[in-house]
Every structure is written in C-alpha cells, then in structure tokens.
Coordinates of C-alpha atoms and ligand atoms in Angstrom, one line a residue:
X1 CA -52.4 11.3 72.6
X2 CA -54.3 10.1 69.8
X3 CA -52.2 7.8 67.3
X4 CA -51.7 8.1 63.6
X5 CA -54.6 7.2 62.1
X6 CA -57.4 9.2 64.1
X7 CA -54.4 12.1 63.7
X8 CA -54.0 11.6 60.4
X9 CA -58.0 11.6 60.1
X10 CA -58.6 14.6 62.0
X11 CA -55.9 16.6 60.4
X12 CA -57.4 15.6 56.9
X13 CA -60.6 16.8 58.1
X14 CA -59.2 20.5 59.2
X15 CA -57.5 20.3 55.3
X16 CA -54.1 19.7 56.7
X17 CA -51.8 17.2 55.1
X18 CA -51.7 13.7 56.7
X19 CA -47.6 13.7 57.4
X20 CA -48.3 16.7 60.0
X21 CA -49.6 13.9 62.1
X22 CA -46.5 12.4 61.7
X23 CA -44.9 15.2 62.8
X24 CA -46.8 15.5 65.9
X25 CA -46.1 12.2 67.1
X26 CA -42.2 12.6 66.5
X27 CA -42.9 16.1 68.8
X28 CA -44.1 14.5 71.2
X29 CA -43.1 10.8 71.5
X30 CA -39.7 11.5 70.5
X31 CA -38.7 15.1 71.3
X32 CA -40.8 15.1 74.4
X33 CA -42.7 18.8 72.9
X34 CA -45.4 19.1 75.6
X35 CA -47.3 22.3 74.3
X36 CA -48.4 22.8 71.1
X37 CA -46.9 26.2 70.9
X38 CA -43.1 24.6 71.2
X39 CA -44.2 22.8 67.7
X40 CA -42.9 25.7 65.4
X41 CA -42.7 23.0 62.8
X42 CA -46.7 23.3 62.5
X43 CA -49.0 26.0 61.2
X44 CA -50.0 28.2 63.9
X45 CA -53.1 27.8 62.4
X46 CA -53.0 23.8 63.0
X47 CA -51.6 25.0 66.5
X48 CA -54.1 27.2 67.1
X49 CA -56.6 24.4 66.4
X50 CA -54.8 21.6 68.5
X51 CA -54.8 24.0 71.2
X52 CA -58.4 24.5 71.5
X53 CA -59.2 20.5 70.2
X54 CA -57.1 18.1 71.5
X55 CA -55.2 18.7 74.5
X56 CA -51.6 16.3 73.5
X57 CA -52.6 13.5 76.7
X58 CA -56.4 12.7 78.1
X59 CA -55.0 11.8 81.7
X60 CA -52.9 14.3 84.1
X61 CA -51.0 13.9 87.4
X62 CA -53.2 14.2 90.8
X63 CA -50.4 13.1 93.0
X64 CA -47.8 11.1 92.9
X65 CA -45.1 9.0 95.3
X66 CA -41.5 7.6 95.4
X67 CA -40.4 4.5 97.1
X68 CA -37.9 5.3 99.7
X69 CA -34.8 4.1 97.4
X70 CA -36.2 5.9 94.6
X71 CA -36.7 2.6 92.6
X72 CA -40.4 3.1 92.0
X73 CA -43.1 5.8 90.9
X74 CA -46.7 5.4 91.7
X75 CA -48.8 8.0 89.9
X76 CA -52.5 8.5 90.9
X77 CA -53.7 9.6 87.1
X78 CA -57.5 12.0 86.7
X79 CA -59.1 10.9 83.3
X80 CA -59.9 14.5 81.6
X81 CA -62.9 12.8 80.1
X82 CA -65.2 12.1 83.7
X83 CA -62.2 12.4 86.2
X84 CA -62.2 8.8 87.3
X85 CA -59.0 8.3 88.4
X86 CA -56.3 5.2 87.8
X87 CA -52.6 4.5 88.9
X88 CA -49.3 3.7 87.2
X89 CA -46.0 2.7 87.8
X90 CA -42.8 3.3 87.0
X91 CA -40.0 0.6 87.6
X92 CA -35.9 1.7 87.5
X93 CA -34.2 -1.8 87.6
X94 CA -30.9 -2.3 89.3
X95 CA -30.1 -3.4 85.4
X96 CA -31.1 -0.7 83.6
X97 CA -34.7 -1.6 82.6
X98 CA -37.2 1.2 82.5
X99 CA -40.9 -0.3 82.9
X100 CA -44.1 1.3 83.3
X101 CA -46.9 -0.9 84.9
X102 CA -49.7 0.4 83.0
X103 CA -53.7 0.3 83.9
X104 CA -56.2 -1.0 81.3
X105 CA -59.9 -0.3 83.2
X106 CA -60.8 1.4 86.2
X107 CA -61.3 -0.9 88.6
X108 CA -61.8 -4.6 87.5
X109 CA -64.5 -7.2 87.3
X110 CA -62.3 -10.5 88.2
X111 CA -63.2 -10.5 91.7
X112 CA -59.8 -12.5 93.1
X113 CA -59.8 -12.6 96.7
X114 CA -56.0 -11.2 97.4
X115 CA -56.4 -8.3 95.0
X116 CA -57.0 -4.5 95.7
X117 CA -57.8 -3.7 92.6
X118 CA -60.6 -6.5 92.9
X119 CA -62.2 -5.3 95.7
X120 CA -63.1 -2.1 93.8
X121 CA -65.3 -3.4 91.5
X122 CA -65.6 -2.8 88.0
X123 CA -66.2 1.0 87.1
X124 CA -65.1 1.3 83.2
X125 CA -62.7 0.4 80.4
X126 CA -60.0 2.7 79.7
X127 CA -59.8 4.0 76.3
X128 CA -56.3 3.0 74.2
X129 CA -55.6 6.8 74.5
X130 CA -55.8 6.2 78.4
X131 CA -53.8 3.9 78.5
X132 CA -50.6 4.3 76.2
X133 CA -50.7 7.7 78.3
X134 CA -49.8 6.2 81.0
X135 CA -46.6 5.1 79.8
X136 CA -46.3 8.8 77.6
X137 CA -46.2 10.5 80.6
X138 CA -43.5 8.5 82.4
X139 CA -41.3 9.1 78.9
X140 CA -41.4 12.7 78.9
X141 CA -41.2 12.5 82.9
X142 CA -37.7 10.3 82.4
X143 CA -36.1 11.7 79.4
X144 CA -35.2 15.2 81.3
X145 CA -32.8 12.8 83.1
X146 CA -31.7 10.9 79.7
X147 CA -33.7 7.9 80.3
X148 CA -36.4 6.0 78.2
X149 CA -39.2 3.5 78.7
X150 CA -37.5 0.3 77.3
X151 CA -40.6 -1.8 78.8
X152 CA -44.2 -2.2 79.8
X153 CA -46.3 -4.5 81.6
X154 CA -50.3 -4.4 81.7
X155 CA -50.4 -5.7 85.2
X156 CA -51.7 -2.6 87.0
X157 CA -55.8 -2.2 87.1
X158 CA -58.1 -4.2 85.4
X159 CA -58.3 -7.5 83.0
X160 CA -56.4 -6.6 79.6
X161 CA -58.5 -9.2 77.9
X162 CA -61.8 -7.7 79.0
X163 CA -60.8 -4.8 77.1
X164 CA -58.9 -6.0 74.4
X165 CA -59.9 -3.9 71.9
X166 CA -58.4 -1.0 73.2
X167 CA -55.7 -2.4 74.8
X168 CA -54.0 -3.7 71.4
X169 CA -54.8 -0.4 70.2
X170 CA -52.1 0.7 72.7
X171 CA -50.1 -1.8 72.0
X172 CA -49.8 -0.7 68.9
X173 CA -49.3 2.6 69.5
X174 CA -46.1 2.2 71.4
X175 CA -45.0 0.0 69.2
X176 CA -45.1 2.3 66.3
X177 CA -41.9 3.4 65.1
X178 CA -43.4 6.6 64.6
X179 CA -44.0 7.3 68.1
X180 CA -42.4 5.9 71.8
X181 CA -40.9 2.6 69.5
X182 CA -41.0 0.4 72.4
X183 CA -40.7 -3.6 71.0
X184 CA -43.0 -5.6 71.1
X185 CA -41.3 -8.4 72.8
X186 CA -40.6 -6.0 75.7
X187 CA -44.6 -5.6 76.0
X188 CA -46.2 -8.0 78.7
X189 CA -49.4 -8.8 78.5
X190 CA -51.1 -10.7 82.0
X191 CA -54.7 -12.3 82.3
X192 CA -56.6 -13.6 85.0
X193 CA -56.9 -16.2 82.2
X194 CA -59.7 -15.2 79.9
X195 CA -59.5 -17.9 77.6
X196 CA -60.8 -16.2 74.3
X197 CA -58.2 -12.8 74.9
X198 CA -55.3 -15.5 74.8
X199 CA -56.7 -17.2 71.9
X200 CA -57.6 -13.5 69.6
X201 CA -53.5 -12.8 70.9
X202 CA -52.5 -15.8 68.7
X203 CA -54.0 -14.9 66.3
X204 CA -52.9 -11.4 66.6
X205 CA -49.4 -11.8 64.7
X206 CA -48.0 -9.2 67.3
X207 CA -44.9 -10.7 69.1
X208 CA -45.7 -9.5 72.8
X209 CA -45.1 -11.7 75.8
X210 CA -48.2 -13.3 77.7
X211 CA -48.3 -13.8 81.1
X212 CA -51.1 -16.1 82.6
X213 CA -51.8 -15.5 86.5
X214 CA -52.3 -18.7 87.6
X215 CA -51.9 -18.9 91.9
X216 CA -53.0 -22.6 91.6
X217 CA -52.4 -26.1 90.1
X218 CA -55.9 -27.6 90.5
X219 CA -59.1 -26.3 89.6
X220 CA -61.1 -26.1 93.4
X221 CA -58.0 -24.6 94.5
X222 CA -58.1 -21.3 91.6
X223 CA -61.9 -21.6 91.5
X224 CA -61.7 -20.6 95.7
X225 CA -59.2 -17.6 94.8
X226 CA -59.9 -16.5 91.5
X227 CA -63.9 -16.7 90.3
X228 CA -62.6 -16.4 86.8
X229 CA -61.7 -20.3 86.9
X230 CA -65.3 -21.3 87.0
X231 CA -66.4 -19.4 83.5
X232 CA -63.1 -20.3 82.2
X233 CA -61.7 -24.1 83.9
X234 CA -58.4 -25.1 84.2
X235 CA -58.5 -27.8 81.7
X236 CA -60.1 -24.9 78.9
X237 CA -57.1 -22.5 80.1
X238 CA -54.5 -25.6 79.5
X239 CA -55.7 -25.9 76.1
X240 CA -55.2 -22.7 75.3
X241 CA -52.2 -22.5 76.6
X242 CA -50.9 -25.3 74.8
X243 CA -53.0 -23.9 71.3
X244 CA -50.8 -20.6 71.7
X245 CA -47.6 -21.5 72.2
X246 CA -47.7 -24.2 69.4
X247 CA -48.8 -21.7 66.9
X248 CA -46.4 -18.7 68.2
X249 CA -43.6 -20.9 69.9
X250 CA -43.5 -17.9 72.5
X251 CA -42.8 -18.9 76.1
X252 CA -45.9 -18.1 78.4
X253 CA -45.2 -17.0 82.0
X254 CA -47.3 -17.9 84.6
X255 CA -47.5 -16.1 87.6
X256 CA -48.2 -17.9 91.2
X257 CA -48.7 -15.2 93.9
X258 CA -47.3 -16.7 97.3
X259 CA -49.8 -17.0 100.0
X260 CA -48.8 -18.7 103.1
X261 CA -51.2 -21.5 104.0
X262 CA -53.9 -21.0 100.7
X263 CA -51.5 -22.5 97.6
X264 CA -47.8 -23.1 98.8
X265 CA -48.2 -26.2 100.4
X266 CA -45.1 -28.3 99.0
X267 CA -47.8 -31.2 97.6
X268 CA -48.7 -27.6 95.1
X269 CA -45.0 -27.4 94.1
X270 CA -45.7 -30.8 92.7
X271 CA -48.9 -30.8 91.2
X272 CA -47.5 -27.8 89.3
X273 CA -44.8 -29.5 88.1
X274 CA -46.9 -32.3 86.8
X275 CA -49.5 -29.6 85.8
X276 CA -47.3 -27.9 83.3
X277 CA -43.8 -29.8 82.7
X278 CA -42.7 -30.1 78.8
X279 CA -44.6 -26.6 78.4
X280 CA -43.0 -23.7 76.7
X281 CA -43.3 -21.6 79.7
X282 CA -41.6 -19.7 82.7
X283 CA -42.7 -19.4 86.4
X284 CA -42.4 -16.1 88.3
X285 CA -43.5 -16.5 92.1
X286 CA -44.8 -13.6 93.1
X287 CA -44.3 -13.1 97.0
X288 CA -47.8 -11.9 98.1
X289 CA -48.5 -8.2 98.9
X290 CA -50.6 -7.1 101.5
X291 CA -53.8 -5.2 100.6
X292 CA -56.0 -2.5 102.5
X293 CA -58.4 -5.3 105.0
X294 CA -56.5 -8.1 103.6
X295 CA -56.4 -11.2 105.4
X296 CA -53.6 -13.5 103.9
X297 CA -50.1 -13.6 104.3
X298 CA -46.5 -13.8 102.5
X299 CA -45.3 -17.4 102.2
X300 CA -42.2 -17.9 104.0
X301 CA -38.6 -17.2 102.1
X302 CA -37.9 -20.8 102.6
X303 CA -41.0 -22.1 101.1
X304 CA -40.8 -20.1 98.1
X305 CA -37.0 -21.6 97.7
X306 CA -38.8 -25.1 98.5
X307 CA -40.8 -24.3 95.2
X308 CA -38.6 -23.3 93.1
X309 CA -36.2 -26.9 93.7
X310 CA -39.4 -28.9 93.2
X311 CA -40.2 -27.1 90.1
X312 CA -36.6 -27.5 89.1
X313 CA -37.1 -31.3 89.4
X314 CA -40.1 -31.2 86.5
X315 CA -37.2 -28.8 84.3
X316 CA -39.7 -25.9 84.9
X317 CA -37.5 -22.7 84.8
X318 CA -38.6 -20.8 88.2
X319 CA -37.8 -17.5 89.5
X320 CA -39.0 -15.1 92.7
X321 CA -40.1 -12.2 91.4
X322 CA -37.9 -8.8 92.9
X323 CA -41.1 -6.9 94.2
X324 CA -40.3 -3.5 94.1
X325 CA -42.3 -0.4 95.6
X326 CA -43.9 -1.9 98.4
X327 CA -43.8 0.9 100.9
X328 CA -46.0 3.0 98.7
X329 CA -48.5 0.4 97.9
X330 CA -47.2 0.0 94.1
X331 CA -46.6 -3.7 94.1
X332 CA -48.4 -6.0 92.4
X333 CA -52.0 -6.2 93.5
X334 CA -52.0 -3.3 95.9
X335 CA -53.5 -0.7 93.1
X336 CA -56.9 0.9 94.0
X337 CA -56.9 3.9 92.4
X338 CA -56.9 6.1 95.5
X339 CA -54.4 6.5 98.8
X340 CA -51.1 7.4 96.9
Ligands
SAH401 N1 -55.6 -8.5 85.9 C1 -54.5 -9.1 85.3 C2 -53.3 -8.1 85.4 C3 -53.1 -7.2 86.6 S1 -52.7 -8.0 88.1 C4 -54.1 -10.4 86.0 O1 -54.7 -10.7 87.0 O2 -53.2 -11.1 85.5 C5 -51.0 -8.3 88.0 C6 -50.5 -9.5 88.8 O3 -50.5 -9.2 90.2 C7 -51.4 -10.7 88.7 O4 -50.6 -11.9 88.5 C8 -52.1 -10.8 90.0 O5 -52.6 -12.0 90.2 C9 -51.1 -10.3 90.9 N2 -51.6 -9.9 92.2 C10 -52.8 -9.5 92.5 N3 -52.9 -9.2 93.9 C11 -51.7 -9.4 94.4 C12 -51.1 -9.3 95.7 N4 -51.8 -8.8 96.7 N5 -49.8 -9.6 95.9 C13 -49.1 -10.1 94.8 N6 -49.5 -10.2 93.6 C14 -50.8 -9.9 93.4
SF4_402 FE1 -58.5 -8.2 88.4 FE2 -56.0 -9.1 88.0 FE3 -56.8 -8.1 90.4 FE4 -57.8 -10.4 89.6 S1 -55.7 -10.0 90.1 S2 -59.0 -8.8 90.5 S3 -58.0 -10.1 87.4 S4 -56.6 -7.0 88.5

C-alpha cells in the first residue's frame, strides 16, 4: 500500500481530509482490514473511490510453500503493475522472532558466482510499494494466528543499494508508527558492498543494522566470486566501513558464505582476523546453499567450527548462521523468482 504522504496527497486531491489516510493505514497495518468495504470508518464515497483506484497491496500471491517443519514460508509474489514476479520469505524462529526476508529488484545486477538470484540477471527495481508489501502480506497472513512481523531482512532478490531510493522509502514505511511499527534496529540492511549505499546509510540518521557480504578476506579472492569488488576494492569497502561505524557506533555484520575449497581454507580464517580485528563488527558464516546448475559445495561442519576458534583468537565475535528453509529453496541465495 501506498504510505502516508502519497495517501495523504491523493486523498487531498479527491477533497478528503488528510487524517483519513491515517485511518487507512491503521485498517490495514494494524487491524489487518483487507477490503475497502470492511473500512466503515470511511465514506463510502472515499470507499467507493479506493475501490476503483488503488487496490490496498500492488503484489499478490501466485503460489506459495512450507518447509517441512513449518519453520519457513516461501511466497512466489506477481507484480500487479507488468506481472514480473519476485519471492519472499517468512522466518518463525525457535525464539519467537518473526522475519520476513524481503526482495528489493527483480532479479539483480551483481553477478556473484554462488548466487541464484545472480544468475537471473537484472530485470527491474522494485518500487517501495513492492517491497514493504512483501512484508504487509506476511502480517495480515500471521496475525489470524496472533503473531506479528517483529523483523526484516533485505537479503532476498537484488542489491538494496542499487535501489536505494526506494528501498528507504520502505524502510520508512514499516517503520512508521502509523502503520506495521516494526524498529528500526530490527531492520537489516545487506550489500554486496556498494560503497556509496553504505556511505548515504550514514548519513541517513535511521538506526537500521548493515550487513556487508563479504565471502573473502583479500581482494583477488572476492574479485573471483563477487565482480562487485573490482568497481568497489576491498581497501575502498574497509574505509567505509570504518567511516560508518565511527560516525553511527553501530556494529556492521559481515557475512562469509561457506564454500568448501573457494574461501575456507584455515590461512582465510586468519587473514580475516587480521583483516577486520578491533572493528565494530560481527561475523555470521553462512553455510553455503546449493543453487539450480551450481557447482560449489558446503564447507565441512568442522571447518566452519575451525573458523570460528581462529576468529575467536583476533576477539572477532563469530557465529554459524541457523539456515532455515532449505528444502524449498528459501535459503539464502537460492531465490530466482520462479520454481516455488
Ligand atoms: N544482494 C545482497 C542481499 C541479498 S543476498 C547481498 O548480496 O548482500 C543475501 C545473502 O545471501 C548475501 O550475504 C549473499 O552473499 C548470500 N548468498 C548468496 N548466495 C548464497 C548461497 N548459495 N548460499 C548461501 N548464501 C548465499
Ligand atoms: Fe545479487 Fe546479493 Fe546474489 Fe550477489 S549475492 S548476485 S549481490 S543478490
């Protein structure tokens, strides 16, 4: 749905007052009113209007599938606007966490070797509308069982930072008290490690997490996996880094996907550690997924455990990311917009 201010805006316009936009958000975000004729609150001419103008979400449902032990979601999602079609999904944590994994384009442009979503190629940015539906529709979904959202993560399809624009417009909008309310701090952002996104987020003011996919310690290393590194080097992304958390004193996370033979050698671990000790930042491994043609493999469980003790040594706070929703291709990586 749109958020306040085109609301407000396009209510004006029709010679309604501007608080029936708040309204509609409460309906909807907060009540979970999925038809405008539930919304007795509003004019019927206003509802009338609505009805015709502006159906309440831009994205519907065109299939969707549940992980075995009913952990995980994946939604394959039709844009109304040109029916290009994107994925989401929803995370139930053992502790009580609620996360959507939202899109941010169709497809992306970043190229990494070990990623599905890569392979498809760029097709088009997702408009902000597009994207905090995602996580609307996995709200209204959740709450007929007396759950809510309490997190998101923009690690599904696409380069958040390619399309920043719009994706801090969501941001924002599920941020807003108004509306879903979801903190900030429980918003992830994750680049490939576009160097100017990280950079405008500083300077941003808003208090969301950044996550940095890193997968290497040395530059030939991420330049062979991730074509990103050559526009943006790994001494460029270190700066940055550094610029960002000394202005917002948040704790980056980077994230090291596990690929046995490509980047877990044990000499890695190391140059890591030497790479980003005294940092304000985190380490999630991320045990490799497999991908439609891929041709890589999972690092062993005792190499990742090997990494983790190393990185201990350089005070690096490490941890092995749980990767849920593997049996229905909804881990990390393994989006395409397709086979649900
Ligand atoms: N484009 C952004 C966000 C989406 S990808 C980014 O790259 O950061 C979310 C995370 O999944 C990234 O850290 C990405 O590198 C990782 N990933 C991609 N393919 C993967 C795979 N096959 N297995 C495990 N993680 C993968
Ligand atoms: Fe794009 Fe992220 Fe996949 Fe790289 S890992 S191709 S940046 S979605």
């Amino acid at each position: 749905m749109k958020d306040f201010s085109e609301l407000k805006a396009i209510f004006e316009a029709q010679g309604h007052p501007s608080f029936r936009a708040n309204q509609l958000l409460h309906d909807v975000c907060q009540r979970g009113v999925a038809d405008y004729k539930d919304m007795s609150n509003l004019p019927v001419t206003l509802r009338d209007y609505l009805n015709e103008n502006l159906p309440i979400l831009s994205i519907e449902e065109k299939q969707s599938s549940v992980a075995v032990d009913g952990s995980v979601r994946k939604v394959l999602f039709r844009c109304k606007k040109d029916g290009k079609k994107i994925e989401a999904v929803l995370m139930r944590f053992k502790d009580g966490r609620r996360t959507v994994c939202v899109s941010s384009q169709v497809g992306c442009a970043m190229g990494c070797s070990f990623c599905a979503t890569g392979k498809m190629g760029f097709k088009r940015n997702l408009t902000y509308e597009e994207i905090s539906d995602q996580v609307l529709y996995f709200a209204s979904d959740i709450r007929s069982y007396g759950e809510t959202i309490s997190n998101v993560v923009f690690m599904g399809m696409g380069e958040p930072f390619n399309n920043y624009d719009n994706v801090m417009r969501a941001v924002r909008f599920l941020n807003d008290a108004r509306g879903l309310n979801i903190g900030a701090r429980n918003i992830t952002l994750s680049t490939s490690g576009v160097v100017p996104g990280i950079l405008k987020l500083m300077d941003d003011g808003l208090q969301v997490n950044l996550a940095i996919s890193l997968h290497a310690p040395n530059q030939e290393l991420r330049e062979s996996m991730m074509p990103v590194a050559k526009k943006y080097g790994l001494d460029e992304l270190m700066d940055a880094v550094t610029k960002y958390t000394n202005k917002t004193h948040r704790r980056v996370s980077y994230e090291y996907v596990m690929i046995a033979g490509v980047n877990d050698d044990l000499s890695l671990a190391h140059q890591l550690g030497n790479l980003i000790e005294g940092q304000l930042c985190h380490v999630n491994l991320i045990p490799y997924n497999l991908t439609d043609g891929n041709k890589f493999k999972r690092s062993l469980n005792r190499k990742m455990d090997d990494f983790v003790k190393i990185l201990e040594t350089y005070r690096v706070p490490t941890t092995i990311r749980v990767s849920l929703g593997q049996d229905i291709d909804a881990a990390c990586g393994q989006l395409a917009g397709g086979k649900v």
